[in-house]
Tab-separated table of C-alpha atoms in Angstrom:
chain	number	residue	atom	x	y	z
D	1	MET	CA	54.353	-71.936	18.619
D	2	ILE	CA	52.005	-68.916	20.007
D	3	ASN	CA	53.879	-66.442	22.284
D	4	GLU	CA	51.606	-66.406	25.284
D	5	ASN	CA	53.003	-62.634	25.961
D	6	ASN	CA	51.053	-61.358	22.863
D	7	MET	CA	47.885	-63.546	23.710
D	8	SER	CA	45.823	-60.395	25.224
D	9	LEU	CA	45.448	-58.380	21.404
D	10	PHE	CA	43.618	-61.585	21.118
D	11	ILE	CA	41.345	-62.360	24.020
D	12	ASN	CA	38.133	-60.029	25.503
D	13	LYS	CA	38.266	-61.202	29.002
D	14	ASP	CA	34.750	-60.435	29.126
D	15	THR	CA	33.180	-63.670	27.362
D	16	LYS	CA	33.465	-67.507	28.083
D	17	SER	CA	34.263	-68.199	24.576
D	18	ASN	CA	37.234	-65.960	24.388
D	19	CYS	CA	38.036	-67.463	27.670
D	20	LYS	CA	38.431	-71.088	26.471
D	21	LEU	CA	40.176	-69.922	23.800
D	22	TYR	CA	42.956	-68.570	26.006
D	23	GLU	CA	42.786	-71.612	27.896
D	24	GLN	CA	43.782	-73.638	25.123
D	25	ARG	CA	46.287	-71.309	24.072
D	26	ILE	CA	47.969	-71.280	27.346
D	27	ASN	CA	47.783	-74.904	27.220
D	28	ASP	CA	49.304	-74.982	24.340
D	29	THR	CA	52.632	-73.560	25.417
D	30	SER	CA	55.865	-75.015	26.459
D	31	GLU	CA	55.819	-72.678	29.389
D	32	PHE	CA	52.749	-74.004	30.569
D	33	ALA	CA	54.257	-77.654	30.085
D	34	GLU	CA	57.180	-76.618	32.552
D	35	LEU	CA	55.261	-74.818	34.859
D	36	TYR	CA	52.870	-78.010	35.177
D	37	ASN	CA	55.830	-80.274	35.525
D	38	LEU	CA	57.854	-78.761	38.176
D	39	SER	CA	54.019	-78.290	40.317
D	40	LYS	CA	53.943	-81.844	40.008
D	41	LEU	CA	57.615	-82.643	41.107
D	42	ALA	CA	57.051	-79.944	44.104
D	43	ILE	CA	54.029	-82.186	45.369
D	44	GLU	CA	55.958	-85.475	45.137
D	45	GLU	CA	58.718	-83.996	47.055
D	46	ILE	CA	55.934	-83.048	49.552
D	47	LYS	CA	54.846	-86.641	49.465
D	48	ILE	CA	57.874	-88.135	49.962
D	49	LYS	CA	58.783	-86.192	53.207
D	50	LEU	CA	55.074	-86.886	54.503
D	51	GLU	CA	55.968	-90.893	53.923
D	52	ILE	CA	59.257	-89.721	55.958
D	53	ILE	CA	57.141	-88.360	58.755
D	54	ALA	CA	54.467	-90.863	58.741
D	55	ASP	CA	57.314	-93.832	59.039
D	56	GLU	CA	59.173	-92.488	61.493
D	57	PHE	CA	56.169	-91.724	63.961
D	58	GLN	CA	55.019	-95.200	63.322
D	59	ILE	CA	58.516	-96.489	64.313
D	60	ARG	CA	58.505	-93.795	67.576
D	61	PHE	CA	55.517	-93.557	68.662
D	62	GLN	CA	53.377	-97.123	67.508
D	63	ARG	CA	50.862	-94.845	65.364
D	64	ASN	CA	50.509	-92.793	62.030
D	65	PRO	CA	49.369	-89.368	62.289
D	66	VAL	CA	48.892	-88.952	58.534
D	67	HIS	CA	45.157	-90.852	57.675
D	68	CYS	CA	45.443	-89.755	54.013
D	69	VAL	CA	47.086	-87.436	51.931
D	70	LYS	CA	45.438	-86.100	48.245
D	71	SER	CA	46.912	-83.437	45.879
D	72	ARG	CA	45.581	-81.917	42.983
D	73	LEU	CA	47.256	-79.283	40.080
D	74	LYS	CA	45.007	-76.738	39.127
D	75	THR	CA	43.449	-76.406	35.589
D	76	PRO	CA	44.069	-74.664	32.777
D	77	SER	CA	40.792	-72.614	33.056
D	78	SER	CA	41.104	-72.576	37.176
D	79	ILE	CA	44.250	-70.871	36.475
D	80	ILE	CA	42.734	-68.058	34.210
D	81	ASN	CA	39.777	-67.541	36.009
D	82	LYS	CA	41.844	-66.800	39.217
D	83	LEU	CA	43.989	-64.100	37.443
D	84	ILE	CA	40.937	-62.457	35.897
D	85	ARG	CA	38.961	-61.930	39.402
D	86	LYS	CA	42.323	-60.711	40.678
D	87	GLY	CA	42.352	-58.023	37.865
D	88	LEU	CA	45.912	-59.852	36.759
D	89	GLU	CA	46.913	-60.666	32.448
D	90	PRO	CA	45.697	-64.213	32.176
D	91	ASN	CA	49.362	-65.579	31.117
D	92	ILE	CA	51.652	-67.787	32.506
D	93	GLN	CA	54.289	-65.062	33.438
D	94	ALA	CA	51.741	-63.866	36.000
D	95	ALA	CA	50.738	-67.240	37.195
D	96	LYS	CA	54.027	-67.753	38.121
D	97	ASP	CA	54.675	-64.413	39.584
D	98	LYS	CA	51.108	-64.330	41.530
D	99	LEU	CA	49.777	-67.660	42.142
D	100	THR	CA	50.875	-70.085	44.912
D	101	ASP	CA	48.272	-72.298	44.626
D	102	ILE	CA	48.689	-74.297	41.089
D	103	ALA	CA	49.997	-77.160	43.329
D	104	GLY	CA	48.120	-77.807	46.274
D	105	ILE	CA	48.594	-81.248	48.940
D	106	GLN	CA	45.437	-82.016	51.474
D	107	VAL	CA	46.960	-83.760	54.500
D	108	VAL	CA	44.140	-85.500	56.382
D	109	CYS	CA	44.959	-86.291	60.281
D	110	ASP	CA	43.089	-88.467	62.828
D	111	TYR	CA	43.359	-85.263	65.315
D	112	ILE	CA	43.234	-81.631	65.743
D	113	ASP	CA	46.981	-81.920	67.673
D	114	ASP	CA	48.258	-84.226	64.596
D	115	ILE	CA	47.640	-81.264	62.597
D	116	TYR	CA	50.225	-79.195	64.251
D	117	ILE	CA	52.617	-81.830	64.641
D	118	ILE	CA	52.797	-82.448	60.889
D	119	GLU	CA	53.145	-78.692	60.378
D	120	GLU	CA	56.165	-78.664	62.577
D	121	LEU	CA	57.790	-81.661	61.482
D	122	LEU	CA	57.250	-80.780	57.482
D	123	CYS	CA	57.931	-77.201	57.871
D	124	SER	CA	61.475	-77.711	59.838
D	125	GLN	CA	62.668	-79.802	56.875
D	126	GLU	CA	65.902	-78.219	55.328
D	127	TYR	CA	64.920	-76.317	52.293
D	128	ILE	CA	61.189	-75.940	52.983
D	129	SER	CA	60.342	-72.295	53.582
D	130	THR	CA	56.904	-71.297	54.802
D	131	ILE	CA	55.977	-67.920	53.377
D	132	ARG	CA	52.128	-68.016	54.499
D	133	LYS	CA	50.250	-69.613	57.360
D	134	THR	CA	46.357	-69.040	57.872
D	135	ASP	CA	45.345	-71.004	60.700
D	136	TYR	CA	41.376	-71.536	60.346
D	137	ILE	CA	41.303	-73.705	63.278
D	138	LYS	CA	41.895	-71.469	65.565
D	139	ASN	CA	40.200	-68.616	63.701
D	140	PRO	CA	37.483	-70.347	61.402
D	141	LYS	CA	36.287	-69.069	58.377
D	142	ALA	CA	32.549	-67.044	58.549
D	143	ASN	CA	31.423	-70.215	56.998
D	144	GLY	CA	32.422	-72.746	59.538
D	145	TYR	CA	35.213	-73.975	57.524
D	146	ARG	CA	38.073	-75.389	59.614
D	147	SER	CA	41.809	-76.074	58.073
D	148	LEU	CA	45.438	-75.009	58.479
D	149	HIS	CA	46.553	-73.551	55.403
D	150	ILE	CA	50.523	-73.093	54.453
D	151	VAL	CA	52.036	-72.182	51.466
D	152	ALA	CA	55.457	-73.277	51.215
D	153	MET	CA	58.572	-73.102	48.693
D	154	VAL	CA	59.742	-76.382	47.723
D	155	PRO	CA	63.155	-76.993	46.134
D	156	VAL	CA	62.762	-78.790	42.650
D	157	SER	CA	65.902	-79.832	40.665
D	158	ILE	CA	65.359	-80.265	37.546
D	159	SER	CA	67.657	-79.843	34.129
D	160	GLY	CA	70.697	-79.157	36.175
D	161	ARG	CA	69.251	-76.428	38.127
D	162	LYS	CA	67.196	-75.814	41.348
D	163	GLU	CA	63.519	-73.944	41.373
D	164	TYR	CA	61.686	-73.285	44.238
D	165	VAL	CA	57.753	-73.837	43.806
D	166	PRO	CA	54.965	-72.730	45.850
D	167	VAL	CA	52.842	-75.629	47.212
D	168	GLU	CA	49.636	-74.920	48.986
D	169	ILE	CA	49.209	-77.492	51.860
D	170	GLN	CA	45.944	-77.865	53.858
D	171	ILE	CA	46.174	-80.045	57.071
D	172	ARG	CA	42.748	-80.590	58.817
D	173	SER	CA	41.425	-83.772	60.730
D	174	ILE	CA	39.232	-86.297	59.445
D	175	ALA	CA	36.006	-84.508	61.093
D	176	MET	CA	37.110	-80.961	59.288
D	177	ASP	CA	37.557	-83.171	56.396
D	178	PHE	CA	34.136	-84.686	56.063
D	179	TRP	CA	32.250	-81.214	56.345
D	180	ALA	CA	34.737	-79.553	54.014
D	181	SER	CA	34.177	-82.417	51.591
D	182	LEU	CA	30.181	-82.114	51.876
D	183	GLU	CA	30.267	-78.676	52.133
D	184	HIS	CA	31.643	-78.434	48.639
D	185	GLN	CA	29.855	-80.793	46.970
D	186	ILE	CA	26.698	-79.962	48.412
D	187	TYR	CA	27.009	-75.919	47.928
D	188	TYR	CA	30.073	-75.296	45.035
D	189	LYS	CA	29.753	-78.099	42.954
D	190	ARG	CA	26.017	-77.416	41.975
D	191	GLY	CA	26.924	-73.861	40.863
D	192	CYS	CA	24.569	-71.948	43.433
D	193	ASP	CA	26.081	-68.844	44.309
D	194	ASN	CA	23.315	-67.425	46.439
D	195	ALA	CA	22.018	-70.010	48.777
D	196	PRO	CA	19.593	-69.081	51.315
D	197	ASP	CA	20.632	-67.767	53.957
D	198	ALA	CA	18.617	-70.081	56.315
D	199	LEU	CA	20.635	-73.352	54.627
D	200	VAL	CA	24.089	-71.392	55.231
D	201	LYS	CA	23.529	-70.930	58.587
D	202	ARG	CA	22.683	-74.708	58.902
D	203	LEU	CA	25.923	-75.624	57.336
D	204	LYS	CA	27.434	-73.440	59.665
D	205	GLU	CA	25.777	-75.248	62.519
D	206	CYS	CA	26.619	-78.535	61.157
D	207	ALA	CA	30.294	-77.627	61.104
D	208	ASP	CA	30.327	-76.163	64.765
D	209	ALA	CA	28.604	-79.356	66.014
D	210	ILE	CA	31.460	-81.474	63.971
D	211	ALA	CA	33.786	-79.021	65.750
D	212	LYS	CA	33.062	-80.104	69.583
D	213	VAL	CA	32.710	-83.755	67.959
D	214	ASP	CA	36.477	-83.411	66.627
D	215	ILE	CA	37.997	-82.171	70.199
D	216	GLU	CA	35.796	-84.941	72.283
D	217	MET	CA	37.168	-87.595	69.932
D	218	GLN	CA	40.635	-86.523	70.684
D	219	ASN	CA	39.917	-86.048	74.319
D	220	ILE	CA	38.854	-89.679	74.575
D	221	ASN	CA	41.886	-90.513	72.907
D	222	LYS	CA	44.166	-89.000	75.197
D	223	GLU	CA	42.198	-90.412	78.223
D	224	LEU	CA	42.484	-93.961	76.789
D	225	GLN	CA	46.181	-93.613	76.263
D	226	LYS	CA	46.516	-92.676	79.774
D	227	ILE	CA	44.516	-95.580	81.088
D	228	CYS	CA	46.677	-97.438	78.788
D	229	CYS	CA	49.957	-96.062	79.792
D	230	VAL	CA	49.195	-96.851	83.682
D	231	LYS	CA	48.255	-100.689	83.003
D	232	ASP	CA	51.374	-101.131	81.507
């Protein structure tokens, strides 16, 4: 078995071929397999808690605030590239110590208010601790991106011990997810690092327009709820 602590002796981080070699060597280590397993278990823990929240909400309020849940694990190449971008040694220990988004979950809600309801109910769960929160809804990114990002430490029991694993949780509305998904497909998946300013501006304008629709749909829903309550 390869000792990942000595991998830097064989790797020139400036070349793609060597980066691929590094990826293969990390992927072959038992430490990486354990890291991936812990991350998968942490994702499952969050999914279970979200299912319980959704079921309880359905019983109490006759609706489910969770539209859908998506999850992902960073690939070895993504882990290596992120470590290198941060100026860190691309090894397992650095990934454990410095990366908090190897495990990721996206929670898509119907309305904006639901985002903060899910945040409160999820982060108030026993043994789950929030270590970072970034609100891109109240403070959107320059490109128009909106979402609530939380990094939570999730307890995972394995081999008779308990480990706390970081999970990045992104909570957004259907409208936010619509824009983010298409923007990612249009912009990033085509490997276009330098899109013309005019196109970047149009994407931002789309994000702002969708945000207005998002708020209006929520307002309409609230008004209809009041009307229905009066009729009842």
